[in-house]
Tab-separated table of N, CA, C and O in Angstrom:
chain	number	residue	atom	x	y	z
A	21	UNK	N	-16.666	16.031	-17.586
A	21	UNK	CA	-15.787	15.610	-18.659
A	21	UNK	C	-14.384	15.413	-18.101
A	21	UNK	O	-13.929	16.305	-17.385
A	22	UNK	N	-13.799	14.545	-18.308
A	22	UNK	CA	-12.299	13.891	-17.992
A	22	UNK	C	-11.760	14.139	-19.165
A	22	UNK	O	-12.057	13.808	-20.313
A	23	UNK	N	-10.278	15.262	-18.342
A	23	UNK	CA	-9.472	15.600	-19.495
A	23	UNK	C	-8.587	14.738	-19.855
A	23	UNK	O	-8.301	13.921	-18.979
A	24	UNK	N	-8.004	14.627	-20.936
A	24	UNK	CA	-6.728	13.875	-21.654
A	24	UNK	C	-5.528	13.655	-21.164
A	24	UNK	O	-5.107	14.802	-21.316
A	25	UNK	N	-4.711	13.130	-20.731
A	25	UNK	CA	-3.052	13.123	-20.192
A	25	UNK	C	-2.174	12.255	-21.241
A	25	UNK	O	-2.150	11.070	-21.573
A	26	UNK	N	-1.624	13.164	-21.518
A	26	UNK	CA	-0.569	12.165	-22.906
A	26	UNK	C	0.922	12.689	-21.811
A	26	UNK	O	0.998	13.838	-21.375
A	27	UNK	N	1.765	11.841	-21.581
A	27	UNK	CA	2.528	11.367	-20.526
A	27	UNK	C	3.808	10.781	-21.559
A	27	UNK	O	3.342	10.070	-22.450
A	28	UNK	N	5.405	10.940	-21.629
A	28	UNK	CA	6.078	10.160	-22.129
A	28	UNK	C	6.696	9.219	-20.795
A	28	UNK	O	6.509	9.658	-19.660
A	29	UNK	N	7.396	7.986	-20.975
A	29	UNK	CA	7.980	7.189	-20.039
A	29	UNK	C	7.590	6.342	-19.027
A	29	UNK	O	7.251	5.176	-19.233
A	30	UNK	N	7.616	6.809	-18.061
A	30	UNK	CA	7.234	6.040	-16.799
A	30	UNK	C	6.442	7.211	-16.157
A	30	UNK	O	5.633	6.830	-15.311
A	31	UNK	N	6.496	8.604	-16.377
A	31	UNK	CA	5.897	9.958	-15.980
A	31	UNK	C	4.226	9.530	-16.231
A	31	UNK	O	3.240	10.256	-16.110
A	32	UNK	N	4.281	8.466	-16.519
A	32	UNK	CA	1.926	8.237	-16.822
A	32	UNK	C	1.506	7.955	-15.284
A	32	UNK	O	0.404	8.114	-14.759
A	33	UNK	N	2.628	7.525	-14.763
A	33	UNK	CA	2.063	6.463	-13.076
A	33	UNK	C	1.824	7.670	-12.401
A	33	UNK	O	0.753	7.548	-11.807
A	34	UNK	N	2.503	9.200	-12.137
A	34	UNK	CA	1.688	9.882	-11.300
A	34	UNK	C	0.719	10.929	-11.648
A	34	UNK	O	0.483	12.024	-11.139
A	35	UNK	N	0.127	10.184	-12.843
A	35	UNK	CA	-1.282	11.167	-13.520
A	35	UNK	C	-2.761	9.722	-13.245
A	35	UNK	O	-3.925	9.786	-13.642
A	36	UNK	N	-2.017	8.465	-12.371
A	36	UNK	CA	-2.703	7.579	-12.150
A	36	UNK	C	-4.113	7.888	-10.941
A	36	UNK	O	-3.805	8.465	-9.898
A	37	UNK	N	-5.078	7.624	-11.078
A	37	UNK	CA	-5.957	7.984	-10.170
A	37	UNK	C	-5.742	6.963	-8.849
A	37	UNK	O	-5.867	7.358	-7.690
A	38	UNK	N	-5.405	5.617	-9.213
A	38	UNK	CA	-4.622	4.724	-8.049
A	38	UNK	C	-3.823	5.668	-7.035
A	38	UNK	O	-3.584	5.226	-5.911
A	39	UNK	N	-3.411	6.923	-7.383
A	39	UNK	CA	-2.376	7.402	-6.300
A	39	UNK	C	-2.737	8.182	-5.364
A	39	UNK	O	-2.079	8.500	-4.373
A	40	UNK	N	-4.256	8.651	-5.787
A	40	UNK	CA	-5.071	8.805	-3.961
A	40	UNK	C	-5.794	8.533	-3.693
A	40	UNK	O	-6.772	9.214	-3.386
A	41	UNK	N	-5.571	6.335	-3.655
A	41	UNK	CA	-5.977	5.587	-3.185
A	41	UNK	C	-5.325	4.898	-1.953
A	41	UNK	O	-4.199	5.124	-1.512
A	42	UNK	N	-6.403	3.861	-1.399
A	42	UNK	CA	-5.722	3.175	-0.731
A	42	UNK	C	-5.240	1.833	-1.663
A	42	UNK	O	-5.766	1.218	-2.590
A	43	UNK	N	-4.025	1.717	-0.959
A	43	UNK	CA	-3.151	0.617	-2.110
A	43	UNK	C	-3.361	-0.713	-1.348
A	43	UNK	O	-2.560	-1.594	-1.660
A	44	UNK	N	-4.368	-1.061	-0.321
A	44	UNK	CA	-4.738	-2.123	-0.282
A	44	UNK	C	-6.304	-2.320	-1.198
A	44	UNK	O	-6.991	-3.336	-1.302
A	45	UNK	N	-6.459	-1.368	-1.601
A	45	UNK	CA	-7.837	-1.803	-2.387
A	45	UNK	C	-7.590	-2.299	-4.099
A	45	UNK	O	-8.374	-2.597	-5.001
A	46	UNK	N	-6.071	-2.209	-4.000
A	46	UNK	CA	-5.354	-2.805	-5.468
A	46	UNK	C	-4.354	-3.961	-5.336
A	46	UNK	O	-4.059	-4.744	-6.238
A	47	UNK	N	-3.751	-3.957	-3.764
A	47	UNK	CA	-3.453	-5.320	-3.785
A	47	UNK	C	-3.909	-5.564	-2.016
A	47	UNK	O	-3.751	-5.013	-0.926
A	48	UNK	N	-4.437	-6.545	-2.507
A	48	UNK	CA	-5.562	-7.466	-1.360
A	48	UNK	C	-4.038	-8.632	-0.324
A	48	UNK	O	-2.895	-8.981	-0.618
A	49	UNK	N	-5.173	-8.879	1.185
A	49	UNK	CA	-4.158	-9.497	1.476
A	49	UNK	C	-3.920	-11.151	1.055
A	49	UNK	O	-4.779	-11.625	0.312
A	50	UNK	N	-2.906	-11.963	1.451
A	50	UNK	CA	-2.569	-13.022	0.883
A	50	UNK	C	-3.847	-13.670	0.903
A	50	UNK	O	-4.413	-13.796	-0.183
A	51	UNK	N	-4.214	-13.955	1.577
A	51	UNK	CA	-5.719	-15.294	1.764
A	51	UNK	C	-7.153	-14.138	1.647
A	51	UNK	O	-7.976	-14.452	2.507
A	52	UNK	N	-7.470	-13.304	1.071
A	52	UNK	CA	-8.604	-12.700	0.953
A	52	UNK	C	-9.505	-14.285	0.516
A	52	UNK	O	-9.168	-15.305	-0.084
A	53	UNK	N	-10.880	-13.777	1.234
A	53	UNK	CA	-11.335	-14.903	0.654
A	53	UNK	C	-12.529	-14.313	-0.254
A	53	UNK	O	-12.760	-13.115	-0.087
A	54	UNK	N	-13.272	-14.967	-1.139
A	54	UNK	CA	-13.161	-14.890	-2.825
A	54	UNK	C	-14.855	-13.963	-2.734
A	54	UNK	O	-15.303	-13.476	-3.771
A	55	UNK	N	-15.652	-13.827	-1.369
A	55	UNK	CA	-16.422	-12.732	-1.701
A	55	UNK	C	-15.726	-11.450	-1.476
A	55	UNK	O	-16.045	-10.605	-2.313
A	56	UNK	N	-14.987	-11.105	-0.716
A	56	UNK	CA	-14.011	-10.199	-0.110
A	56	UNK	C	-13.539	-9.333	-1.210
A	56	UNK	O	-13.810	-8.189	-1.574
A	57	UNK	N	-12.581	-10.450	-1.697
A	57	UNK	CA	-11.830	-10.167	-3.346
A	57	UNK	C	-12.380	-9.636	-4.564
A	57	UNK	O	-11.915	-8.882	-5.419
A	58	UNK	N	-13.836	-10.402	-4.390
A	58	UNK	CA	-14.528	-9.593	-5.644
A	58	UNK	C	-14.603	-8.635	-5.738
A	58	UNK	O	-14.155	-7.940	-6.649
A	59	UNK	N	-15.634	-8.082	-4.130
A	59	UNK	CA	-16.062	-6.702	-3.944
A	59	UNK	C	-15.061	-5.783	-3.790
A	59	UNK	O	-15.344	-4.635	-4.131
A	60	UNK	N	-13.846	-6.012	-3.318
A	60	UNK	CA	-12.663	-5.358	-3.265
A	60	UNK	C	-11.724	-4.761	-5.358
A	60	UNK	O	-11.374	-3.714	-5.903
A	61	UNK	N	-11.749	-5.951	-5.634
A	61	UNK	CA	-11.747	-5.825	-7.080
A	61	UNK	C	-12.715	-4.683	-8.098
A	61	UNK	O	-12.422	-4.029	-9.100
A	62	UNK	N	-13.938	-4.819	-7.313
A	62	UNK	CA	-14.674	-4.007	-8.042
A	62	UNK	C	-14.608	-3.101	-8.194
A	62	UNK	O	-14.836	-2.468	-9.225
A	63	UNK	N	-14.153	-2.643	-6.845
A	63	UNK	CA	-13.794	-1.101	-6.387
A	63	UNK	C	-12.914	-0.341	-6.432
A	63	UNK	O	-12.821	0.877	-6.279
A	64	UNK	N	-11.851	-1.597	-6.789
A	64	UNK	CA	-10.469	-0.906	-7.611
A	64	UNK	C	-10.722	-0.668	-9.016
A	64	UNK	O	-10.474	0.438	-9.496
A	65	UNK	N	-11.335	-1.890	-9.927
A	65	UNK	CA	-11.666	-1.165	-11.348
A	65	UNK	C	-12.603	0.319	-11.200
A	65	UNK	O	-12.548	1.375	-11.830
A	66	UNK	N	-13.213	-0.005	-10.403
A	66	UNK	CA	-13.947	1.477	-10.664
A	66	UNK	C	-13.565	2.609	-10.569
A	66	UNK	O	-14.238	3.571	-10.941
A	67	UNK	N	-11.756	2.733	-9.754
A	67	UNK	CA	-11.060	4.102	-9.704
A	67	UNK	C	-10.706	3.699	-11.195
A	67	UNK	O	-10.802	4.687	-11.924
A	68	UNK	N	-10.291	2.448	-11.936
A	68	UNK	CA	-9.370	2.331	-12.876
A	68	UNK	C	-10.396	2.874	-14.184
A	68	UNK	O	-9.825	3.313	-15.182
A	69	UNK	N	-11.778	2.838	-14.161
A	69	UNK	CA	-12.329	2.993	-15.220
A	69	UNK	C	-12.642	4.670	-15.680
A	69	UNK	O	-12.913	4.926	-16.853
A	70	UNK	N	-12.571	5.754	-14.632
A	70	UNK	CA	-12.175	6.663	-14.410
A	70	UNK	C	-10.565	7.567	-14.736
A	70	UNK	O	-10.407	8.783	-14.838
A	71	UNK	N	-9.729	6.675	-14.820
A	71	UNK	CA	-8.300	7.083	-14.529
A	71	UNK	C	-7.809	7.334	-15.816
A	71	UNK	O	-7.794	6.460	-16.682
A	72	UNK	N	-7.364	8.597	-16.012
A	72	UNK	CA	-6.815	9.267	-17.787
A	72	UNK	C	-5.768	8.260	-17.991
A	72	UNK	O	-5.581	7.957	-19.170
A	73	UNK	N	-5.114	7.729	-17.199
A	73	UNK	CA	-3.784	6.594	-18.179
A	73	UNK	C	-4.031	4.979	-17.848
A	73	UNK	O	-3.200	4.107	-17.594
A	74	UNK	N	-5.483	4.906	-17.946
A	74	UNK	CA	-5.873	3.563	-18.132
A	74	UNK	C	-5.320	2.713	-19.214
A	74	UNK	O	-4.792	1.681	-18.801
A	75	UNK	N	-5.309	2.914	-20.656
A	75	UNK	CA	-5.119	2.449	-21.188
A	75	UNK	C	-3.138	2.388	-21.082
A	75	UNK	O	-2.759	1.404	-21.715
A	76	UNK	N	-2.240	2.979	-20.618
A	76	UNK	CA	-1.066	2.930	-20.699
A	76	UNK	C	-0.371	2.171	-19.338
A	76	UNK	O	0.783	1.750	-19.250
A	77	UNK	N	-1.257	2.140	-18.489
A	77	UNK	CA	-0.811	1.569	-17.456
A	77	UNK	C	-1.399	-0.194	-17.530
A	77	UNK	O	-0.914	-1.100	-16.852
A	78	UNK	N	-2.507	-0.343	-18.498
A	78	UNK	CA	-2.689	-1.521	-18.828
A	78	UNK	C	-1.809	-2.258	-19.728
A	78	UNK	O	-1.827	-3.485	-19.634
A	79	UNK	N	-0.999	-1.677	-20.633
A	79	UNK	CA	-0.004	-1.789	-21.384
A	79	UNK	C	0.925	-2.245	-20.522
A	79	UNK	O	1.189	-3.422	-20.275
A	80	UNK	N	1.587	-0.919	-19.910
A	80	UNK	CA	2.640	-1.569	-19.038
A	80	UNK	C	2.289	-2.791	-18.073
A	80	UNK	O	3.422	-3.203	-17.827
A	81	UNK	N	1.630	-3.417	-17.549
A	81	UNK	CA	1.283	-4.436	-17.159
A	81	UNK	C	1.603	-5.580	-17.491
A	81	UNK	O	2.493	-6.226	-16.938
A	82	UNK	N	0.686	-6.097	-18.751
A	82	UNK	CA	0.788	-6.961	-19.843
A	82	UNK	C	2.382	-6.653	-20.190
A	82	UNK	O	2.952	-7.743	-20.141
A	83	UNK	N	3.158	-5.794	-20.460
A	83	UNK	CA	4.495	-5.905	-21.098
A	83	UNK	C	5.200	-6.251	-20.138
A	83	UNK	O	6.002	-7.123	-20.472
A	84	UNK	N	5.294	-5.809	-18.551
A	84	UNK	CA	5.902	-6.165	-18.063
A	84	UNK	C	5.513	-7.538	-17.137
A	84	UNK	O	6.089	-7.998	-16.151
A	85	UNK	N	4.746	-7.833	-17.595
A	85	UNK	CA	3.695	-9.494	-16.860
A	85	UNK	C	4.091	-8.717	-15.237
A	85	UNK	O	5.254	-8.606	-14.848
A	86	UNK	N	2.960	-8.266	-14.488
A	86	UNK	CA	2.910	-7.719	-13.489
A	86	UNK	C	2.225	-8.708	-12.937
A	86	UNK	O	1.254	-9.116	-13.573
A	87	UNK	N	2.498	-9.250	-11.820
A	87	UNK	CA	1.645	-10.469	-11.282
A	87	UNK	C	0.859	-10.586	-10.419
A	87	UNK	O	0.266	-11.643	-10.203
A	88	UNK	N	0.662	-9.285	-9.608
A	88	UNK	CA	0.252	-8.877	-8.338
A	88	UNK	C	-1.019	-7.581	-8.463
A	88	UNK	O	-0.768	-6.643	-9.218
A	89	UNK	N	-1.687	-7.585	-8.083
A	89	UNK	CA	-2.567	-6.511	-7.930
A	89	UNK	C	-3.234	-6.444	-8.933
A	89	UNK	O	-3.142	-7.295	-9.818
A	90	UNK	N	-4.102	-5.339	-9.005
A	90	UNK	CA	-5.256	-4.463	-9.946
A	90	UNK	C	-4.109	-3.521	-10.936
A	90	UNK	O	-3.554	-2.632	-10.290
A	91	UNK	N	-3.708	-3.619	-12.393
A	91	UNK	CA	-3.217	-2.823	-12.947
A	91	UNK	C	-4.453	-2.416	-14.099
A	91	UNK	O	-5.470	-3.108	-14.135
A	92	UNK	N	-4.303	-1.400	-14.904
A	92	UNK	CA	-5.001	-1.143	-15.436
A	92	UNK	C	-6.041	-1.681	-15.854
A	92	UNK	O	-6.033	-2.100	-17.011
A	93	UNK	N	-7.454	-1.852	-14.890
A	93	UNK	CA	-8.241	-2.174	-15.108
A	93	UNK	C	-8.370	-3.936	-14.578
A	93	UNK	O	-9.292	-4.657	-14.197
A	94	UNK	N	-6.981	-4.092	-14.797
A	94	UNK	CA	-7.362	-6.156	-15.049
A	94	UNK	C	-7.013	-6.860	-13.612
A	94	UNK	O	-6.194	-6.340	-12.855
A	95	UNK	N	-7.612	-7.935	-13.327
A	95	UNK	CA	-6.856	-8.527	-12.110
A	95	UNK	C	-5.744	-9.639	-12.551
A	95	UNK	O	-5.702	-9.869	-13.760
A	96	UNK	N	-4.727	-10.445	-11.609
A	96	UNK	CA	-4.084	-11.044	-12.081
A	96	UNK	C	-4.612	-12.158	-13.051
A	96	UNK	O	-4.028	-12.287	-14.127
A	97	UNK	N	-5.637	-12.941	-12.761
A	97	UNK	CA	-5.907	-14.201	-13.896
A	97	UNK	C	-6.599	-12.987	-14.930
A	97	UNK	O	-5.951	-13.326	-15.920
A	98	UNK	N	-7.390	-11.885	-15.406
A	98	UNK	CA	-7.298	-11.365	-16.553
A	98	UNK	C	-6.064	-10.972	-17.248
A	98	UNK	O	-5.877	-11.021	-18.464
A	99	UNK	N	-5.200	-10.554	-16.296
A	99	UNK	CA	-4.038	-10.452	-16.872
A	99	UNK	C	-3.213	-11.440	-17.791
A	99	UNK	O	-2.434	-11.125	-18.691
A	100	UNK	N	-3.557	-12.694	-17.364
A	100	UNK	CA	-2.534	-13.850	-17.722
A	100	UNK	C	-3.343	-14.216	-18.596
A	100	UNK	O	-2.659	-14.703	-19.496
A	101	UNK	N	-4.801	-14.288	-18.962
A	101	UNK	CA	-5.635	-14.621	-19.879
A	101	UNK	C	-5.059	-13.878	-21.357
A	101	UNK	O	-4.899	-14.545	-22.380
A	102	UNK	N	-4.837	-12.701	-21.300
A	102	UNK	CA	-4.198	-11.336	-21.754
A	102	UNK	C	-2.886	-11.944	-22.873
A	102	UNK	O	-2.527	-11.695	-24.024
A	103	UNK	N	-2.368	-13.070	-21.518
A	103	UNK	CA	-0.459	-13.282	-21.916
A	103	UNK	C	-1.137	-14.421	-22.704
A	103	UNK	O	-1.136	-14.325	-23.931
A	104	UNK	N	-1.730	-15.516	-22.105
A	104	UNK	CA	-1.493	-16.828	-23.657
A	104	UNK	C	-1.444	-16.335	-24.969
A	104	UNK	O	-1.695	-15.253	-25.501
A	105	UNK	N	-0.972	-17.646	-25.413
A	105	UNK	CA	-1.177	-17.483	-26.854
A	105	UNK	C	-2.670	-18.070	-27.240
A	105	UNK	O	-3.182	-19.029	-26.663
A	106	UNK	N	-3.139	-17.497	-28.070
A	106	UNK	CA	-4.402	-17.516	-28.467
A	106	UNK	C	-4.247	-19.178	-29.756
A	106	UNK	O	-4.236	-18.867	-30.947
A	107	UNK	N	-4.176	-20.270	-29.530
A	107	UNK	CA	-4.139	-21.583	-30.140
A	107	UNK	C	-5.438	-21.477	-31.543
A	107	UNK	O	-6.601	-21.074	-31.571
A	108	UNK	N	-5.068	-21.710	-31.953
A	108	UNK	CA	-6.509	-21.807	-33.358
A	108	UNK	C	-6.630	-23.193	-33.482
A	108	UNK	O	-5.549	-23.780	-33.446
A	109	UNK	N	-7.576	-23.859	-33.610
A	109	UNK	CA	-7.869	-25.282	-34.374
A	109	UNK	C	-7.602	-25.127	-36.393
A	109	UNK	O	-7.858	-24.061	-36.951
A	110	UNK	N	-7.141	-26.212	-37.092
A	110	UNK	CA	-6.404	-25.559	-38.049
A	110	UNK	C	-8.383	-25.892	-39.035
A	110	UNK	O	-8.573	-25.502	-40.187
């Protein structure tokens, strides 16, 4: 059982399970190429799906349009999928 962390501020990032990781397995190098990236991706959500301030560090992400890396859970194009505006047909 995974306990709870309720965190005020910016104090959520070192209750992050990302922080005894390696921080190339959350940001990849410039030209990874796209089997590389996946499997690399995967393996970062999978610390992230585990991690008590998943949901707040995915927040901060999206609020702060983070453009780089694995943040809570998402990679950059989920991320930006995240930011459009959602268009309706009328």
């Amino acid at each position: 059982m995974t306990a709870s962390v309720v965190v005020a501020g910016a104090d959520w990032q070192r209750h992050g399970r990302c922080r005894d990781a390696d921080p190339s397995l959350f940001f990849g190098p410039e030209h990874e190429a796209g089997h590389e990236r996946a499997l690399r991706e995967t393996e970062a959500k999978s610390v992230c799906q585990q991690c008590p301030v998943l949901p707040r560090c995915r927040k901060h992400a999206l609020a702060h349009s983070e453009q780089y890396g694995i943040w809570g859970g998402l990679t950059e194009s989920e991320r930006k999928r995240h930011r459009r505006p959602l268009w309706r047909s009328p």
